[in-house]
Amino acid sequence: MRLKDLGEFNFIDRISRRVKLSSRVIKGIGDDAAVLKWNRDKYLLFTSDMLLEKRHFYRRAGGYLIGKKSLSAGISDIAAMGGLPEFALVSLGVPGSLDIGYADELYRGIKSVAKKFKIDLVGGDTINSRKIIIDVALLGTVEKKNVVLRSKAKQGDAIFVTGTIGGTFKGKHLSFTPRLKEARFLVRNFEVNSMIDVSDGLIADLGHILDESHKGAIIYEKDIPVSKDAKDFNSAIREGEDFELIFTIPKAEEKKLMDTWPFKTRCSRIGKIQNAPKGLYIAKKNGKKERIKPTGYSHF
Ligand code: ADP
Ligand code: MG
C-alpha cells in the first residue's frame, strides 16, 4: 500500500500506535503541540511546522511574508494549547542559487514575529534543496492549570470560533496574526474544555476535537463567520489555513464570554457539543439539518 492510499491522518495514527512513550509525556502525537512534564507549575509545549515552496507558498510572495508565516504557524499551535511560545529553531532547505537578499528577507520576517511575541531564535539547520523548505520547531510553556487539549470537549459545551473563516488564500494565510492574546485571555478567565487552531479547515479541525473527545456536535450555518474573501460557504468551511481558534466552553460561561470579550477580532458561537453517536450536523439557513463529513485538507 502507498501512503496516499492510507491518507495523512491514518499514517500519523499508525506512527502514534507504534511509539511507546515514557511517563514524562503528558500528551504525545495527536494535539497541536506535545505536552511534556517540566516543573511544579508548568508544562513544556513542543511543536514543529514545515512549509514547502509551491505547496504552502510561492517564492513571489517574498521572503518577508513567508518568514513571518513560518513562525506564526507554530505560535498558532502553541496558542491552541493555551500556552506561550518561548524558543524557536529554524531549519532551512534552500537552493545555492537563491539570492542572499531573499534569504535575508526570510529572516527579517521571522525576526519581526519573534520580536513581537518575545521568542528567542536559538538555532536550526541548513541544507541545500531545490525548493525552499522552512521548518520551525517551537518550544513553549503553559501553566498546568491552563493547558487545553483537543480531547476534553464536554457534552453541552458551546463551540466558538475567532475571526472569520475562508478565503485565506487571497492573502491572510501569509499575513495572519496568531491568536495568542485571545487564547491567553480565554485560558486565564474561562474553563476552556477543548481548543484547536484551524489549519485543515473549520469542519476538519472541529472533527479533530470531536474524534479526540469522542463527541458529536451541531453547528449553525447562519452563525459561522464567513470571510468576505471566501468563494462560498462550502469552500470557506473546508479550505484551511485560517489560523483561527476553535474552542469549547461550558454553556454556563457563554454569556460571560460574550460580555467580556475585549478584542477587535470577532468571537462567534457556532454550535454546541453533543453526545458521541450523533456525529457532526449542520443546521442550514434553509431550515434543513444535514449530517456533514468532517473532511478538509489532507497532504496525501
Ligand atoms: P497541526 O495542524 O496542529 O500542526 P498536524 O495535523 O500537522 O497538526 O499534526 C497532528 C499531530 O500529528 C500532531 O500531534 C503532530 O505532532 C503529529 N505528527 C504529524 N506528523 C508526524 C510525524 N511524521 N511523526 C510523528 N508525529 C507527527
Ligand atoms: Mg494546529
Short mmCIF file of C-alpha atoms and ligand atoms in Angstrom, two decimals:
data_model
loop_
_atom_site.label_atom_id
_atom_site.label_comp_id
_atom_site.label_asym_id
_atom_site.label_seq_id
_atom_site.Cartn_x
_atom_site.Cartn_y
_atom_site.Cartn_z
CA MET A 1 0.00 0.00 0.00
CA ARG A 2 1.14 3.54 -0.73
CA LEU A 3 1.00 6.49 1.65
CA LYS A 4 -1.63 8.22 -0.43
CA ASP A 5 -3.92 5.20 -0.07
CA LEU A 6 -3.55 5.29 3.69
CA GLY A 7 -4.06 9.07 3.99
CA GLU A 8 -2.23 11.59 6.16
CA PHE A 9 -4.23 11.03 9.33
CA ASN A 10 -4.15 7.24 9.19
CA PHE A 11 -0.42 7.45 8.62
CA ILE A 12 0.03 9.63 11.72
CA ASP A 13 -2.22 7.24 13.68
CA ARG A 14 -0.05 4.35 12.57
CA ILE A 15 3.11 6.11 13.79
CA SER A 16 1.38 7.02 17.03
CA ARG A 17 0.31 3.43 17.75
CA ARG A 18 3.90 2.23 17.28
CA VAL A 19 5.55 4.77 19.56
CA LYS A 20 5.99 3.89 23.23
CA LEU A 21 6.09 6.93 25.49
CA SER A 22 7.66 7.41 28.90
CA SER A 23 5.75 8.85 31.83
CA ARG A 24 7.37 12.25 31.16
CA VAL A 25 4.97 12.73 28.26
CA ILE A 26 1.54 14.10 29.17
CA LYS A 27 0.37 14.22 25.51
CA GLY A 28 2.42 12.97 22.54
CA ILE A 29 1.17 12.75 18.97
CA GLY A 30 -2.38 13.98 18.39
CA ASP A 31 -2.68 17.57 19.57
CA ASP A 32 -1.45 20.95 18.34
CA ALA A 33 1.71 20.53 20.41
CA ALA A 34 3.20 17.83 22.60
CA VAL A 35 2.76 18.41 26.36
CA LEU A 36 5.76 17.43 28.46
CA LYS A 37 6.43 17.37 32.19
CA TRP A 38 8.80 20.12 33.25
CA ASN A 39 8.45 21.72 36.68
CA ARG A 40 5.99 22.04 39.53
CA ASP A 41 3.81 24.70 37.94
CA LYS A 42 4.31 24.42 34.20
CA TYR A 43 4.46 22.05 31.27
CA LEU A 44 6.64 22.39 28.20
CA LEU A 45 4.88 22.56 24.80
CA PHE A 46 6.75 21.36 21.72
CA THR A 47 5.62 21.69 18.11
CA SER A 48 7.04 21.88 14.60
CA ASP A 49 5.65 23.06 11.28
CA MET A 50 7.15 22.64 7.85
CA LEU A 51 6.43 24.86 4.87
CA LEU A 52 7.28 23.79 1.33
CA GLU A 53 7.58 26.03 -1.70
CA LYS A 54 4.73 25.64 -4.23
CA ARG A 55 2.60 23.91 -1.59
CA HIS A 56 2.36 26.43 1.25
CA PHE A 57 3.73 29.49 -0.53
CA TYR A 58 5.14 30.77 -3.79
CA ARG A 59 8.52 32.48 -3.91
CA ARG A 60 6.96 35.56 -5.47
CA ALA A 61 5.12 36.25 -2.18
CA GLY A 62 8.51 37.50 -0.93
CA GLY A 63 10.81 36.24 1.79
CA TYR A 64 9.45 38.56 4.46
CA LEU A 65 5.86 37.24 4.46
CA ILE A 66 6.99 33.63 4.08
CA GLY A 67 9.33 34.03 7.05
CA LYS A 68 6.52 35.55 9.10
CA LYS A 69 4.17 32.71 8.21
CA SER A 70 6.68 30.01 9.15
CA LEU A 71 6.98 31.19 12.75
CA SER A 72 3.37 32.35 13.08
CA ALA A 73 2.07 28.84 12.25
CA GLY A 74 3.94 27.41 15.26
CA ILE A 75 2.73 30.20 17.53
CA SER A 76 -0.82 29.39 16.48
CA ASP A 77 -0.31 25.78 17.64
CA ILE A 78 1.15 26.89 20.99
CA ALA A 79 -1.78 29.32 21.40
CA ALA A 80 -4.21 26.45 20.77
CA MET A 81 -2.70 24.66 23.79
CA GLY A 82 -3.25 27.73 25.97
CA GLY A 83 0.49 28.41 26.29
CA LEU A 84 3.20 30.92 25.49
CA PRO A 85 5.90 30.41 22.84
CA GLU A 86 9.48 30.82 24.12
CA PHE A 87 12.28 29.41 21.88
CA ALA A 88 12.50 28.59 18.17
CA LEU A 89 14.77 26.51 15.93
CA VAL A 90 14.54 27.44 12.26
CA SER A 91 15.72 24.89 9.67
CA LEU A 92 16.05 25.85 6.04
CA GLY A 93 16.33 23.96 2.80
CA VAL A 94 17.43 26.48 0.19
CA PRO A 95 18.94 26.33 -3.31
CA GLY A 96 22.51 27.57 -3.56
CA SER A 97 21.34 29.86 -6.35
CA LEU A 98 18.99 31.78 -4.02
CA ASP A 99 19.73 35.47 -3.80
CA ILE A 100 21.19 36.33 -0.41
CA GLY A 101 18.81 39.26 -0.21
CA TYR A 102 15.88 36.82 -0.39
CA ALA A 103 17.27 34.75 2.49
CA ASP A 104 17.80 37.95 4.49
CA GLU A 105 14.15 38.87 3.91
CA LEU A 106 13.06 35.44 5.18
CA TYR A 107 14.92 36.09 8.41
CA ARG A 108 13.64 39.65 8.64
CA GLY A 109 10.13 38.16 8.58
CA ILE A 110 10.95 35.51 11.16
CA LYS A 111 12.68 38.05 13.43
CA SER A 112 9.80 40.52 13.28
CA VAL A 113 7.40 37.82 14.56
CA ALA A 114 9.95 36.61 17.13
CA LYS A 115 10.30 40.14 18.47
CA LYS A 116 6.57 40.77 18.63
CA PHE A 117 5.92 37.53 20.55
CA LYS A 118 9.13 37.63 22.62
CA ILE A 119 10.55 34.42 21.16
CA ASP A 120 14.31 33.71 21.11
CA LEU A 121 15.67 32.24 17.89
CA VAL A 122 18.25 29.79 19.21
CA GLY A 123 19.34 27.63 16.26
CA GLY A 124 18.30 25.41 13.39
CA ASP A 125 19.86 23.65 10.43
CA THR A 126 20.61 24.50 6.80
CA ILE A 127 20.66 22.21 3.77
CA ASN A 128 20.79 22.62 0.03
CA SER A 129 17.44 21.93 -1.62
CA ARG A 130 15.84 22.62 -4.99
CA LYS A 131 12.68 24.01 -3.44
CA ILE A 132 12.65 26.27 -0.38
CA ILE A 133 11.68 24.36 2.78
CA ILE A 134 11.27 26.05 6.16
CA ASP A 135 10.78 24.02 9.29
CA VAL A 136 10.20 25.81 12.57
CA ALA A 137 10.34 23.92 15.86
CA LEU A 138 8.89 25.89 18.74
CA LEU A 139 9.21 25.33 22.45
CA GLY A 140 6.63 26.92 24.71
CA THR A 141 5.37 26.76 28.26
CA VAL A 142 1.96 26.65 29.88
CA GLU A 143 0.75 26.77 33.47
CA LYS A 144 -0.53 23.27 34.31
CA LYS A 145 -3.97 24.63 35.14
CA ASN A 146 -4.22 26.40 31.77
CA VAL A 147 -3.28 23.63 29.33
CA VAL A 148 -6.06 22.86 26.83
CA LEU A 149 -6.25 19.61 24.85
CA ARG A 150 -8.37 18.67 21.86
CA SER A 151 -9.76 15.75 23.80
CA LYS A 152 -11.73 17.29 26.66
CA ALA A 153 -14.80 18.76 24.95
CA LYS A 154 -17.90 18.12 27.12
CA GLN A 155 -21.48 17.48 26.13
CA GLY A 156 -23.40 20.77 26.07
CA ASP A 157 -20.25 22.89 25.55
CA ALA A 158 -20.73 25.94 23.38
CA ILE A 159 -18.44 25.91 20.32
CA PHE A 160 -16.79 29.19 19.37
CA VAL A 161 -14.50 30.35 16.59
CA THR A 162 -12.37 33.51 16.46
CA GLY A 163 -12.16 35.82 13.45
CA THR A 164 -13.58 34.84 10.07
CA ILE A 165 -13.28 31.64 8.05
CA GLY A 166 -12.43 31.06 4.38
CA GLY A 167 -10.83 32.98 1.54
CA THR A 168 -7.48 32.75 3.26
CA PHE A 169 -5.54 32.13 0.05
CA LYS A 170 -6.32 35.66 -1.05
CA GLY A 171 -3.61 36.70 1.42
CA LYS A 172 -4.50 36.00 5.05
CA HIS A 173 -2.60 32.67 5.09
CA LEU A 174 0.64 34.67 4.70
CA SER A 175 -0.13 37.66 6.87
CA PHE A 176 -2.30 36.35 9.72
CA THR A 177 -1.69 37.21 13.37
CA PRO A 178 -1.70 34.08 15.54
CA ARG A 179 -4.46 34.34 18.15
CA LEU A 180 -2.11 34.20 21.11
CA LYS A 181 -3.53 37.04 23.20
CA GLU A 182 -7.04 35.76 22.60
CA ALA A 183 -6.06 32.24 23.71
CA ARG A 184 -4.32 33.54 26.82
CA PHE A 185 -7.35 35.65 27.72
CA LEU A 186 -9.54 32.57 27.32
CA VAL A 187 -7.48 30.16 29.42
CA ARG A 188 -6.97 32.70 32.17
CA ASN A 189 -10.63 33.62 32.51
CA PHE A 190 -12.68 30.64 31.32
CA GLU A 191 -12.96 26.92 31.66
CA VAL A 192 -11.81 26.14 28.12
CA ASN A 193 -12.52 22.42 27.70
CA SER A 194 -11.00 21.99 24.24
CA MET A 195 -9.21 24.09 21.63
CA ILE A 196 -7.54 23.70 18.22
CA ASP A 197 -6.24 26.10 15.60
CA VAL A 198 -7.76 25.94 12.13
CA SER A 199 -5.13 24.63 9.72
CA ASP A 200 -7.00 21.83 7.91
CA GLY A 201 -10.34 23.69 7.70
CA LEU A 202 -13.12 24.60 10.15
CA ILE A 203 -15.01 21.33 9.66
CA ALA A 204 -11.94 19.10 9.66
CA ASP A 205 -10.43 20.72 12.74
CA LEU A 206 -13.71 20.66 14.66
CA GLY A 207 -13.74 17.00 13.55
CA HIS A 208 -10.37 16.52 15.29
CA ILE A 209 -11.85 17.85 18.55
CA LEU A 210 -14.87 15.54 18.18
CA ASP A 211 -12.71 12.49 17.37
CA GLU A 212 -10.33 13.08 20.25
CA SER A 213 -13.16 13.90 22.68
CA HIS A 214 -15.48 11.10 21.42
CA LYS A 215 -18.28 13.59 20.93
CA GLY A 216 -20.63 14.87 18.24
CA ALA A 217 -21.76 18.43 17.50
CA ILE A 218 -24.27 20.61 15.78
CA ILE A 219 -23.20 23.83 14.08
CA TYR A 220 -25.42 26.55 12.60
CA GLU A 221 -24.70 27.86 9.11
CA LYS A 222 -26.16 31.27 9.98
CA ASP A 223 -23.69 31.75 12.84
CA ILE A 224 -20.48 30.80 11.01
CA PRO A 225 -18.45 33.95 10.31
CA VAL A 226 -17.52 33.55 6.64
CA SER A 227 -14.86 35.94 5.34
CA LYS A 228 -15.80 38.35 2.55
CA ASP A 229 -12.83 36.86 0.66
CA ALA A 230 -14.38 33.38 0.63
CA LYS A 231 -15.72 31.96 -2.63
CA ASP A 232 -18.75 30.42 -0.92
CA PHE A 233 -19.83 28.83 2.35
CA ASN A 234 -18.84 25.28 1.47
CA SER A 235 -15.30 26.17 0.46
CA ALA A 236 -14.92 28.51 3.45
CA ILE A 237 -15.55 25.74 5.97
CA ARG A 238 -13.19 23.31 4.24
CA GLU A 239 -10.26 25.30 2.83
CA GLY A 240 -7.93 25.51 5.82
CA GLU A 241 -5.01 27.73 6.84
CA ASP A 242 -7.38 30.16 8.58
CA PHE A 243 -5.22 30.08 11.73
CA GLU A 244 -8.23 30.98 13.85
CA LEU A 245 -9.09 29.16 17.09
CA ILE A 246 -11.98 26.78 17.60
CA PHE A 247 -12.69 26.26 21.31
CA THR A 248 -15.43 24.95 23.55
CA ILE A 249 -16.55 26.24 26.95
CA PRO A 250 -19.39 25.19 29.27
CA LYS A 251 -22.73 26.73 28.31
CA ALA A 252 -22.83 28.45 31.71
CA GLU A 253 -19.81 30.59 30.69
CA GLU A 254 -21.15 31.61 27.29
CA LYS A 255 -22.77 34.87 28.37
CA LYS A 256 -19.76 35.99 30.38
CA LEU A 257 -17.58 35.42 27.33
CA MET A 258 -19.80 37.46 25.04
CA ASP A 259 -19.99 40.23 27.67
CA THR A 260 -16.27 40.43 28.40
CA TRP A 261 -14.53 39.63 25.06
CA PRO A 262 -12.14 42.59 24.83
CA PHE A 263 -10.67 42.19 21.31
CA LYS A 264 -11.49 43.67 17.91
CA THR A 265 -11.17 40.15 16.48
CA ARG A 266 -14.59 38.55 16.32
CA CYS A 267 -15.61 35.68 18.54
CA SER A 268 -18.63 33.74 17.30
CA ARG A 269 -20.65 30.97 18.88
CA ILE A 270 -21.19 28.50 16.05
CA GLY A 271 -22.74 25.46 17.73
CA LYS A 272 -22.73 23.01 20.58
CA ILE A 273 -21.14 19.71 21.56
CA GLN A 274 -23.40 16.66 21.68
CA ASN A 275 -23.01 13.05 22.68
CA ALA A 276 -20.81 10.79 20.58
CA PRO A 277 -23.17 8.70 18.43
CA LYS A 278 -24.70 11.81 16.95
CA GLY A 279 -21.78 12.75 14.63
CA LEU A 280 -21.40 16.24 13.19
CA TYR A 281 -24.54 18.02 11.95
CA ILE A 282 -25.09 21.37 10.33
CA ALA A 283 -28.33 23.33 10.58
CA LYS A 284 -28.60 25.07 7.21
CA LYS A 285 -30.05 28.52 6.59
CA ASN A 286 -32.87 26.85 4.65
CA GLY A 287 -34.02 25.09 7.81
CA LYS A 288 -32.68 21.65 6.86
CA LYS A 289 -30.39 19.71 9.14
CA GLU A 290 -27.68 17.63 7.45
CA ARG A 291 -25.02 15.26 8.60
CA ILE A 292 -21.65 16.54 7.46
CA LYS A 293 -18.40 14.64 6.97
CA PRO A 294 -15.53 16.33 8.81
CA THR A 295 -13.19 16.35 5.83
CA GLY A 296 -10.75 19.07 4.91
CA TYR A 297 -7.21 19.36 3.73
CA SER A 298 -5.05 16.23 3.75
CA HIS A 299 -1.49 16.12 2.46
CA PHE A 300 -1.98 12.82 0.61
P1 ADP B 1 -1.22 20.88 13.27
O1 ADP B 1 -2.04 21.12 12.01
O2 ADP B 1 -1.90 21.31 14.50
O3 ADP B 1 0.20 21.39 13.14
P2 ADP B 1 -0.82 18.26 12.28
O4 ADP B 1 -2.10 17.92 11.57
O5 ADP B 1 0.37 18.72 11.50
O6 ADP B 1 -1.13 19.31 13.42
O7 ADP B 1 -0.37 17.03 13.16
C1 ADP B 1 -1.26 16.38 14.02
C2 ADP B 1 -0.47 15.60 15.05
O8 ADP B 1 0.34 14.61 14.42
C3 ADP B 1 0.48 16.45 15.86
O9 ADP B 1 0.46 15.97 17.20
C4 ADP B 1 1.83 16.19 15.23
O10 ADP B 1 2.89 16.33 16.15
C5 ADP B 1 1.70 14.76 14.77
N1 ADP B 1 2.53 14.42 13.61
C6 ADP B 1 2.43 14.91 12.34
N2 ADP B 1 3.35 14.35 11.53
C7 ADP B 1 4.07 13.49 12.28
C8 ADP B 1 5.15 12.60 12.04
N3 ADP B 1 5.70 12.49 10.83
N4 ADP B 1 5.63 11.88 13.09
C9 ADP B 1 5.08 11.99 14.31
N5 ADP B 1 4.04 12.78 14.61
C10 ADP B 1 3.54 13.54 13.61
MG MG B 2 -2.76 23.05 14.98
#
